[in-house]
Amino acid sequence: MLQKREKVLFLRTFRGRTLRIVREHYLRPSVPCNSPLCPQPAACRNDGKLLTMDVTHYVIPDWKVVQDYLEILEFPELKGIIFMQTACQAVQHQRGWRQYNKLRSLLKDARRDCILFANEFQQHCYLLRERGESMEKWQTRSIYNAAVWYYHHCQDRMPIVMVTEDEEAIQQYGSETEGVFVISFKGILNVNKHRAQMEAFVRLQGASSKDSDLVSDILIHGMKARNRSIHGDVVVVELLPKDEWKGRTAALCENDNEDKASGESSSEPMPTGRVVGILQKNWRDYVVTFPAKEEVQSQGKNAQKILVTPWDYRIPKIRISTQQAEALQDFRVVVRIDSWESTSVYPNGHFVRVLGRIRDLEGEIATILVENSISVVPFSEAQMCEMPVNTPENPWKVSPEEERERKDLRRTHLVFSIDPKGCEDVDDTLSVRTLNNGNLELGVHIADVTHFVAPNSYIDIEARTRATTYYLADRRYDMLPSILSADLCSLLGGVDRYAVSVMWELDEITYEIKKVWYGRTIIRSAYQLFYEAAQELLDGNVSIIEDIPEFKDLDEKSRQAKLEELLWAIGKLTDIARHIRAKRDRCGALELEGVEIHVQLDEKKNIHDLISRQPLEVHEMVAECMILANHWVAKKIWESFPHQALLRQHPPPHQEFFSELRECAKAKGFSIDTRSNKTLADSLGNAKDPSDPVVNRLLRSMATQAMSNALYVSTGSCAEAEFYHYGLALDKYTHFTSPIRRYPDIVVHRLLTAAVSKDKMETEENLFSSKDLEELCRHINNRNRAAQHSQKQSTELFQCMYFKDRDPETEERCISDGVIYSIRTNGVLVFIPRFGIKGAAYLKNKDGLVLSCGPDSRSEWKPGSLQRFQNKITSTTTGGDSLTFHLFDHVTVRISVQTSRCHSDTIRLEIISNKPYMIPNTELSHQSPLLLKSELVKEVTKSVEEAQLAQEVKVNTIQEEYQEYCQTKGRSLYMLLEEIRDLALLDVSNDHGT
């Protein structure tokens, strides 16, 4: 029986009118499947060509793959291809008749093993387009549904591989149906920085554990197999036969360009392949170092082709043409890649600019910024012209119009902030009060940045490009100009400010939420508290008010009244936060290991100290209030804009990533259940060793490493089930509370304003479409990764500078206690709680000697061998002495720095005793381990300043020398071209060296 359906089309005429056309659509119980495995060939009427039996699976390309890669699908080597009618029609309507006719010719060619399946006329394959669903999502969903039907129609005898470029479809459908695989045939090349010459991996999207032969990573072994692709390139990979598969090297390796792979043990063979195509190059600016003087001379006196070494180990050497190699050998230089010929071992590039001298602090910071593609140019004149004015002569004031439009909280609410000491960019404030009906009102008030940053203005475009404020170990680079970030948008104490507020009415006893209000407000923060002061007040130590400026110049009666009011507010907020946290804990919220560092600057903006945030209850109180606001705002914007809201997604981690965590915990007698966030949180809570608190800290750190990163997503690009935040145990979450330093929060503020605005049309015009928001989220996620990497690299830079000038043999600070947290074939990985450092400690050196400890527990190198077990490693000398290291053993470690001229310096760890290190100075032992980082940065900065003072006599010479290479700062294009001409004619080789 035929089933009648109606398809409604909306067509636009040349005059701009919209026509509604209704077409009858008839569905059939059977259509030709053209498969030799068809159980009912007569019913399907398979009269045309059939697919061959000589295949291991059928391939069904998604509509986008058919559009973009039709030339690849025409290869005669590809067999068993099923083109769905939905994909063919997408080609016809979006790519035109020329490409559609190519597709038709391919289907008609009897020599090609491909067929057309009319899925839109089959009763069980046809799907109606859902309300609000984009055409692209419906097409992908229809093709997947047809693929599942086809698999079952062939009685599950032939696996189906659906190839798509849609990442959301891969996540959604990848593990849904046994026998139907949803994958992408491309992946991103990820080079192992520790074995840059030998090991790289490609992670194919959609590869899942249900196929034992196809895991998530494919090994690319050796440079030849990479086929001139570079780290970060999007590549197409050919899987090699199983007998050619290789294993990942299990040994520790230093960051050497020449990998020493021979004789090292490998893990089990894993899928191995080779790169056969590069779909998208990831070429960018690279920081390089020129070879030393003797290396240049070895290439010939008149050599113009020079091989420069990139700062990033994962990038191959680059060949550039220059006669200035000798003059530039002491500088970090930026180059770009131009080409990579098929006959060449190295790519060709060109010189761009000089960053600074090697090992100079500013030069190394500039290197980190370039390597992470972070631009820190000053805000332009056009951008600054959009900024409001706030000067003593012309102070900023609340406008009468805004007073009419906003809810005024200045006289009704006790509003205050709690932030790190000296904080300038105060994003958030809190309030709590008792209502007339006895219930409580909790308020979170966030700086209204969107009032000052108009959509698509110059400053908005710049903030969108930066996406975030970049925090390095000793400095920060703001997303917004200081007139906003540190003044008019900062919710400072005692001044009127615009805010966007979320206020909840809570039950006075249970704290359950009765109702919620969102809107724009005017506030005046009564107190600008710092964390330590708030904690002291919470603990009942009222003497701290001497350090709170707002309490000064008050008479005793007023001071006591205000103090009691503030104490009640802080205590009540803490009670509410405990209730909120307990509720999330019951749902499986995770408490993971993390360290937050704040840099303290003096009046001249020089580094004075690096302060680690010690865990205080007020930290958790503020965090819980912010999480609550983010959660409720996420629900509100999703309800109002279900297909164009910006949310924060934290997907569940892959179970295989928890294997090391489970094994390590098992070594201490703990069982870690990773089936859900709730079981994981409970297991980590129980995995505590009373005699060694570092064990739980390390286990939580391993759990953090196993997690995937949280990402910003557009709700129009993924299913509602994927909104879940695994770490926080919330069904919907976003970022709303830090618009001064995060652009996603600005987007969310505009969404929330539009959701509660009376004038819907005007506010909704400024919102991103689902597709534009998806692209923006991709950009923001990329910038967030860059911010994380740059912060980590700058911290490592300061660690190395701190230890470099100290003699590891005699300096007490270079000897520390370490904990073994991972076993390798030739050494162990060690965590040093005192400095928060993780690194490798070798038990077998380059000469083949193994570590041994004498009667006094002091280590020495002797001939022998290593034997690795699951939770321990044993070193046996030829004399029969044996030494075993177990997971979580405490050892004494010597810290030194391994210097590198071309790359960043690295921390080197050496086990000097198999016994724990006892700190001789009792006072030092009671200090917080992370507080010592403050001394680290202080001393490094001091040494840098001393070095700068010592070289003041050379400043003029260095400036003249640097001007020959530095990026031009000319005011016009004419001056720029003139400087380029001068540089082209300039020969500096006679001015530097011999």
Short mmCIF file of C-alpha atoms in Angstrom, two decimals, residues 21 118 265 335 355 377 392 414 434 436-437 459 596 685 802 850 877 982 991:
data_model
loop_
_atom_site.label_atom_id
_atom_site.label_comp_id
_atom_site.label_asym_id
_atom_site.label_seq_id
_atom_site.Cartn_x
_atom_site.Cartn_y
_atom_site.Cartn_z
CA ILE A 21 3.75 24.98 -2.63
CA ALA A 118 15.65 6.04 -2.95
CA SER A 265 60.34 -1.66 24.07
CA VAL A 335 59.37 32.72 10.10
CA LEU A 355 61.26 38.86 18.67
CA VAL A 377 48.68 44.97 20.06
CA PRO A 392 37.74 64.24 37.35
CA LEU A 414 23.38 45.26 50.76
CA THR A 434 15.10 38.77 54.24
CA ASN A 436 8.62 40.73 54.07
CA ASN A 437 7.09 37.25 53.79
CA ILE A 459 35.56 47.27 20.35
CA GLU A 596 44.99 28.98 40.75
CA GLY A 685 36.19 10.73 48.08
CA TYR A 802 64.38 30.08 39.16
CA VAL A 850 70.95 1.64 35.95
CA THR A 877 72.88 -4.48 39.02
CA ASP A 982 66.26 49.86 3.58
CA ASP A 991 78.65 44.57 12.20
#
